[in-house]
Amino acid sequence: MTRVLVTGFGPFDGQTVNASWLAVQELASRWAAPPELVVRELPVSFRGARQQLRVAIAEVVPDLVVCVGEAGGRAAVGVERVAVNVIDARIADVDGSAPVDVPVIAGAPAAFFSTLPVKACAAAVRDAGVPVEVSNTAGLYVCNATFYALQHLLSSRPEVRSGFVHVPRTPAQVEDGGASMEVGDAASALHALLRAALSTTTDLRESAGTLA
Ligand code: PCA
């Protein structure tokens, strides 16, 4: 592996920051190559995020892509297992777009699995001392749509491993007692997750068995 692309999102929903981009920037400041780590901020835009992600992948030519988003209300890092081909926006994106019950990509499959070794990634985050879960839904908003577009784009390039991770909001973003995680802990989680994704050789498709 020579190059890793990690993205975070910009602010949305009236917030001035997005915990995912804060965590990704902190990750970048700690990362020691190799492999080279390239980070990009994506807008919380259904159209813009996938376009900018496609451009970034073409420019960087990564071996591993991990997109990171913020999940309000969650207290643990979520290693997302599956992206679904539907948008059902509760609030408008930064362009004022709020599609309801439309596909991310018309005519494309209902869902794509992460090609990260999600269980190994979650175990590595747990070993780093950060609360984590394998999550079975990335929601139906910009994060899921971007994750779906990523997996669709790379479905013809099985040599590139890719997936999505949600991080909780920072303590400064939530009211007292709300679910949150320090930026440093989220960055530690991403660091451990990347190292696991880089060192684990089996992927979900290879390890997936069938019911007897
Ligand atoms: N979280 C939202 C969109 C951007 C982000 O950071 C989501 O989960 O869809």
PDB file of N, CA, C and O in Angstrom, residues 99-143:
ATOM      1  N   PRO A  99     -33.544  15.617  -1.002  1.00  0.00           N
ATOM      2  CA  PRO A  99     -34.306  14.589  -1.721  1.00  0.00           C
ATOM      3  C   PRO A  99     -34.962  13.598  -0.754  1.00  0.00           C
ATOM      4  O   PRO A  99     -34.409  13.294   0.307  1.00  0.00           O
ATOM      5  N   VAL A 100     -36.136  13.142  -1.131  1.00  0.00           N
ATOM      6  CA  VAL A 100     -36.862  12.167  -0.314  1.00  0.00           C
ATOM      7  C   VAL A 100     -37.145  10.930  -1.165  1.00  0.00           C
ATOM      8  O   VAL A 100     -37.715  11.042  -2.252  1.00  0.00           O
ATOM      9  N   ASP A 101     -36.729   9.788  -0.661  1.00  0.00           N
ATOM     10  CA  ASP A 101     -37.005   8.498  -1.305  1.00  0.00           C
ATOM     11  C   ASP A 101     -36.554   8.446  -2.761  1.00  0.00           C
ATOM     12  O   ASP A 101     -37.314   8.040  -3.646  1.00  0.00           O
ATOM     13  N   VAL A 102     -35.330   8.886  -2.986  1.00  0.00           N
ATOM     14  CA  VAL A 102     -34.741   8.766  -4.327  1.00  0.00           C
ATOM     15  C   VAL A 102     -33.457   7.938  -4.223  1.00  0.00           C
ATOM     16  O   VAL A 102     -32.799   7.932  -3.174  1.00  0.00           O
ATOM     17  N   PRO A 103     -33.095   7.242  -5.295  1.00  0.00           N
ATOM     18  CA  PRO A 103     -31.846   6.466  -5.239  1.00  0.00           C
ATOM     19  C   PRO A 103     -30.624   7.374  -5.261  1.00  0.00           C
ATOM     20  O   PRO A 103     -30.671   8.474  -5.813  1.00  0.00           O
ATOM     21  N   VAL A 104     -29.548   6.909  -4.671  1.00  0.00           N
ATOM     22  CA  VAL A 104     -28.262   7.624  -4.783  1.00  0.00           C
ATOM     23  C   VAL A 104     -27.819   7.564  -6.243  1.00  0.00           C
ATOM     24  O   VAL A 104     -27.420   8.582  -6.821  1.00  0.00           O
ATOM     25  N   ILE A 105     -27.901   6.368  -6.830  1.00  0.00           N
ATOM     26  CA  ILE A 105     -27.552   6.162  -8.238  1.00  0.00           C
ATOM     27  C   ILE A 105     -28.658   5.305  -8.860  1.00  0.00           C
ATOM     28  O   ILE A 105     -28.831   4.125  -8.499  1.00  0.00           O
ATOM     29  N   ALA A 106     -29.424   5.903  -9.776  1.00  0.00           N
ATOM     30  CA  ALA A 106     -30.563   5.215 -10.372  1.00  0.00           C
ATOM     31  C   ALA A 106     -30.100   3.957 -11.103  1.00  0.00           C
ATOM     32  O   ALA A 106     -29.098   3.983 -11.835  1.00  0.00           O
ATOM     33  N   GLY A 107     -30.811   2.874 -10.866  1.00  0.00           N
ATOM     34  CA  GLY A 107     -30.531   1.626 -11.571  1.00  0.00           C
ATOM     35  C   GLY A 107     -29.380   0.822 -11.003  1.00  0.00           C
ATOM     36  O   GLY A 107     -29.089  -0.272 -11.488  1.00  0.00           O
ATOM     37  N   ALA A 108     -28.726   1.351  -9.982  1.00  0.00           N
ATOM     38  CA  ALA A 108     -27.583   0.647  -9.378  1.00  0.00           C
ATOM     39  C   ALA A 108     -28.088  -0.315  -8.292  1.00  0.00           C
ATOM     40  O   ALA A 108     -29.248  -0.233  -7.879  1.00  0.00           O
ATOM     41  N   PRO A 109     -27.236  -1.238  -7.834  1.00  0.00           N
ATOM     42  CA  PRO A 109     -27.669  -2.214  -6.824  1.00  0.00           C
ATOM     43  C   PRO A 109     -28.221  -1.562  -5.547  1.00  0.00           C
ATOM     44  O   PRO A 109     -27.914  -0.411  -5.247  1.00  0.00           O
ATOM     45  N   ALA A 110     -29.033  -2.328  -4.830  1.00  0.00           N
ATOM     46  CA  ALA A 110     -29.675  -1.816  -3.616  1.00  0.00           C
ATOM     47  C   ALA A 110     -28.663  -1.425  -2.548  1.00  0.00           C
ATOM     48  O   ALA A 110     -28.906  -0.499  -1.770  1.00  0.00           O
ATOM     49  N   ALA A 111     -27.531  -2.128  -2.499  1.00  0.00           N
ATOM     50  CA  ALA A 111     -26.567  -1.864  -1.430  1.00  0.00           C
ATOM     51  C   ALA A 111     -25.175  -2.337  -1.823  1.00  0.00           C
ATOM     52  O   ALA A 111     -25.027  -3.195  -2.711  1.00  0.00           O
ATOM     53  N   PHE A 112     -24.188  -1.765  -1.180  1.00  0.00           N
ATOM     54  CA  PHE A 112     -22.812  -2.255  -1.275  1.00  0.00           C
ATOM     55  C   PHE A 112     -22.270  -2.427   0.139  1.00  0.00           C
ATOM     56  O   PHE A 112     -22.514  -1.582   1.005  1.00  0.00           O
ATOM     57  N   PHE A 113     -21.508  -3.494   0.343  1.00  0.00           N
ATOM     58  CA  PHE A 113     -20.809  -3.661   1.611  1.00  0.00           C
ATOM     59  C   PHE A 113     -19.523  -2.849   1.610  1.00  0.00           C
ATOM     60  O   PHE A 113     -18.907  -2.635   0.561  1.00  0.00           O
ATOM     61  N   SER A 114     -19.112  -2.427   2.797  1.00  0.00           N
ATOM     62  CA  SER A 114     -17.754  -1.918   2.991  1.00  0.00           C
ATOM     63  C   SER A 114     -16.776  -3.001   2.552  1.00  0.00           C
ATOM     64  O   SER A 114     -17.036  -4.192   2.739  1.00  0.00           O
ATOM     65  N   THR A 115     -15.666  -2.611   1.974  1.00  0.00           N
ATOM     66  CA  THR A 115     -14.616  -3.602   1.686  1.00  0.00           C
ATOM     67  C   THR A 115     -13.478  -3.487   2.693  1.00  0.00           C
ATOM     68  O   THR A 115     -12.413  -4.061   2.512  1.00  0.00           O
ATOM     69  N   LEU A 116     -13.730  -2.729   3.770  1.00  0.00           N
ATOM     70  CA  LEU A 116     -12.804  -2.761   4.910  1.00  0.00           C
ATOM     71  C   LEU A 116     -13.072  -4.041   5.698  1.00  0.00           C
ATOM     72  O   LEU A 116     -14.203  -4.525   5.722  1.00  0.00           O
ATOM     73  N   PRO A 117     -12.075  -4.571   6.376  1.00  0.00           N
ATOM     74  CA  PRO A 117     -12.322  -5.685   7.292  1.00  0.00           C
ATOM     75  C   PRO A 117     -12.967  -5.099   8.568  1.00  0.00           C
ATOM     76  O   PRO A 117     -12.266  -4.760   9.523  1.00  0.00           O
ATOM     77  N   VAL A 118     -14.292  -4.966   8.553  1.00  0.00           N
ATOM     78  CA  VAL A 118     -14.959  -4.137   9.584  1.00  0.00           C
ATOM     79  C   VAL A 118     -14.752  -4.673  11.000  1.00  0.00           C
ATOM     80  O   VAL A 118     -14.581  -3.889  11.944  1.00  0.00           O
ATOM     81  N   LYS A 119     -14.751  -5.995  11.160  1.00  0.00           N
ATOM     82  CA  LYS A 119     -14.576  -6.553  12.508  1.00  0.00           C
ATOM     83  C   LYS A 119     -13.142  -6.332  12.995  1.00  0.00           C
ATOM     84  O   LYS A 119     -12.921  -5.981  14.149  1.00  0.00           O
ATOM     85  N   ALA A 120     -12.186  -6.524  12.118  1.00  0.00           N
ATOM     86  CA  ALA A 120     -10.784  -6.293  12.501  1.00  0.00           C
ATOM     87  C   ALA A 120     -10.552  -4.808  12.810  1.00  0.00           C
ATOM     88  O   ALA A 120      -9.815  -4.466  13.745  1.00  0.00           O
ATOM     89  N   CYS A 121     -11.194  -3.959  12.040  1.00  0.00           N
ATOM     90  CA  CYS A 121     -11.065  -2.511  12.288  1.00  0.00           C
ATOM     91  C   CYS A 121     -11.654  -2.156  13.653  1.00  0.00           C
ATOM     92  O   CYS A 121     -11.049  -1.412  14.432  1.00  0.00           O
ATOM     93  N   ALA A 122     -12.840  -2.691  13.936  1.00  0.00           N
ATOM     94  CA  ALA A 122     -13.474  -2.390  15.226  1.00  0.00           C
ATOM     95  C   ALA A 122     -12.634  -2.939  16.376  1.00  0.00           C
ATOM     96  O   ALA A 122     -12.472  -2.274  17.411  1.00  0.00           O
ATOM     97  N   ALA A 123     -12.074  -4.126  16.200  1.00  0.00           N
ATOM     98  CA  ALA A 123     -11.233  -4.711  17.261  1.00  0.00           C
ATOM     99  C   ALA A 123     -10.009  -3.843  17.518  1.00  0.00           C
ATOM    100  O   ALA A 123      -9.600  -3.640  18.672  1.00  0.00           O
ATOM    101  N   ALA A 124      -9.432  -3.304  16.461  1.00  0.00           N
ATOM    102  CA  ALA A 124      -8.242  -2.460  16.618  1.00  0.00           C
ATOM    103  C   ALA A 124      -8.583  -1.165  17.359  1.00  0.00           C
ATOM    104  O   ALA A 124      -7.805  -0.686  18.188  1.00  0.00           O
ATOM    105  N   VAL A 125      -9.740  -0.612  17.056  1.00  0.00           N
ATOM    106  CA  VAL A 125     -10.170   0.616  17.747  1.00  0.00           C
ATOM    107  C   VAL A 125     -10.414   0.311  19.227  1.00  0.00           C
ATOM    108  O   VAL A 125     -10.006   1.069  20.116  1.00  0.00           O
ATOM    109  N   ARG A 126     -11.047  -0.842  19.490  1.00  0.00           N
ATOM    110  CA  ARG A 126     -11.307  -1.243  20.882  1.00  0.00           C
ATOM    111  C   ARG A 126      -9.992  -1.428  21.620  1.00  0.00           C
ATOM    112  O   ARG A 126      -9.838  -0.970  22.757  1.00  0.00           O
ATOM    113  N   ASP A 127      -9.024  -2.044  20.979  1.00  0.00           N
ATOM    114  CA  ASP A 127      -7.708  -2.250  21.600  1.00  0.00           C
ATOM    115  C   ASP A 127      -7.004  -0.923  21.872  1.00  0.00           C
ATOM    116  O   ASP A 127      -6.149  -0.845  22.757  1.00  0.00           O
ATOM    117  N   ALA A 128      -7.346   0.104  21.094  1.00  0.00           N
ATOM    118  CA  ALA A 128      -6.767   1.433  21.320  1.00  0.00           C
ATOM    119  C   ALA A 128      -7.495   2.159  22.447  1.00  0.00           C
ATOM    120  O   ALA A 128      -7.143   3.301  22.784  1.00  0.00           O
ATOM    121  N   GLY A 129      -8.523   1.519  23.020  1.00  0.00           N
ATOM    122  CA  GLY A 129      -9.208   2.077  24.177  1.00  0.00           C
ATOM    123  C   GLY A 129     -10.330   3.048  23.853  1.00  0.00           C
ATOM    124  O   GLY A 129     -10.759   3.819  24.724  1.00  0.00           O
ATOM    125  N   VAL A 130     -10.837   2.982  22.622  1.00  0.00           N
ATOM    126  CA  VAL A 130     -11.893   3.920  22.224  1.00  0.00           C
ATOM    127  C   VAL A 130     -13.192   3.139  21.983  1.00  0.00           C
ATOM    128  O   VAL A 130     -13.165   2.109  21.306  1.00  0.00           O
ATOM    129  N   PRO A 131     -14.328   3.620  22.528  1.00  0.00           N
ATOM    130  CA  PRO A 131     -15.605   2.929  22.305  1.00  0.00           C
ATOM    131  C   PRO A 131     -15.933   2.831  20.813  1.00  0.00           C
ATOM    132  O   PRO A 131     -15.812   3.813  20.081  1.00  0.00           O
ATOM    133  N   VAL A 132     -16.356   1.640  20.381  1.00  0.00           N
ATOM    134  CA  VAL A 132     -16.567   1.413  18.946  1.00  0.00           C
ATOM    135  C   VAL A 132     -17.623   0.333  18.745  1.00  0.00           C
ATOM    136  O   VAL A 132     -17.811  -0.525  19.604  1.00  0.00           O
ATOM    137  N   GLU A 133     -18.305   0.394  17.611  1.00  0.00           N
ATOM    138  CA  GLU A 133     -19.232  -0.659  17.231  1.00  0.00           C
ATOM    139  C   GLU A 133     -19.183  -0.816  15.716  1.00  0.00           C
ATOM    140  O   GLU A 133     -18.815   0.118  15.003  1.00  0.00           O
ATOM    141  N   VAL A 134     -19.522  -2.024  15.251  1.00  0.00           N
ATOM    142  CA  VAL A 134     -19.811  -2.177  13.830  1.00  0.00           C
ATOM    143  C   VAL A 134     -21.251  -1.718  13.666  1.00  0.00           C
ATOM    144  O   VAL A 134     -22.151  -2.196  14.347  1.00  0.00           O
ATOM    145  N   SER A 135     -21.473  -0.746  12.788  1.00  0.00           N
ATOM    146  CA  SER A 135     -22.804  -0.169  12.594  1.00  0.00           C
ATOM    147  C   SER A 135     -23.409  -0.722  11.313  1.00  0.00           C
ATOM    148  O   SER A 135     -22.715  -0.860  10.301  1.00  0.00           O
ATOM    149  N   ASN A 136     -24.707  -1.034  11.376  1.00  0.00           N
ATOM    150  CA  ASN A 136     -25.378  -1.598  10.209  1.00  0.00           C
ATOM    151  C   ASN A 136     -26.184  -0.582   9.430  1.00  0.00           C
ATOM    152  O   ASN A 136     -26.887  -0.933   8.478  1.00  0.00           O
ATOM    153  N   THR A 137     -26.085   0.698   9.816  1.00  0.00           N
ATOM    154  CA  THR A 137     -26.700   1.745   9.005  1.00  0.00           C
ATOM    155  C   THR A 137     -25.913   3.038   9.125  1.00  0.00           C
ATOM    156  O   THR A 137     -25.622   3.511  10.221  1.00  0.00           O
ATOM    157  N   ALA A 138     -25.590   3.589   7.969  1.00  0.00           N
ATOM    158  CA  ALA A 138     -24.916   4.893   7.915  1.00  0.00           C
ATOM    159  C   ALA A 138     -25.933   6.016   7.751  1.00  0.00           C
ATOM    160  O   ALA A 138     -25.585   7.136   7.395  1.00  0.00           O
ATOM    161  N   GLY A 139     -27.224   5.707   8.000  1.00  0.00           N
ATOM    162  CA  GLY A 139     -28.289   6.692   7.841  1.00  0.00           C
ATOM    163  C   GLY A 139     -28.745   6.747   6.389  1.00  0.00           C
ATOM    164  O   GLY A 139     -28.414   5.875   5.571  1.00  0.00           O
ATOM    165  N   LEU A 140     -29.531   7.784   6.078  1.00  0.00           N
ATOM    166  CA  LEU A 140     -30.060   7.925   4.711  1.00  0.00           C
ATOM    167  C   LEU A 140     -29.779   9.325   4.183  1.00  0.00           C
ATOM    168  O   LEU A 140     -30.498   9.839   3.334  1.00  0.00           O
ATOM    169  N   TYR A 141     -28.718   9.929   4.716  1.00  0.00           N
ATOM    170  CA  TYR A 141     -28.399  11.340   4.394  1.00  0.00           C
ATOM    171  C   TYR A 141     -27.083  11.385   3.592  1.00  0.00           C
ATOM    172  O   TYR A 141     -26.734  10.428   2.885  1.00  0.00           O
ATOM    173  N   VAL A 142     -26.357  12.489   3.703  1.00  0.00           N
ATOM    174  CA  VAL A 142     -25.180  12.701   2.838  1.00  0.00           C
ATOM    175  C   VAL A 142     -24.091  11.659   3.115  1.00  0.00           C
ATOM    176  O   VAL A 142     -23.400  11.217   2.184  1.00  0.00           O
ATOM    177  N   CYS A 143     -23.930  11.235   4.358  1.00  0.00           N
ATOM    178  CA  CYS A 143     -22.872  10.257   4.648  1.00  0.00           C
ATOM    179  C   CYS A 143     -23.131   8.945   3.919  1.00  0.00           C
ATOM    180  O   CYS A 143     -22.246   8.413   3.236  1.00  0.00           O
TER     181      CYS A 143
END
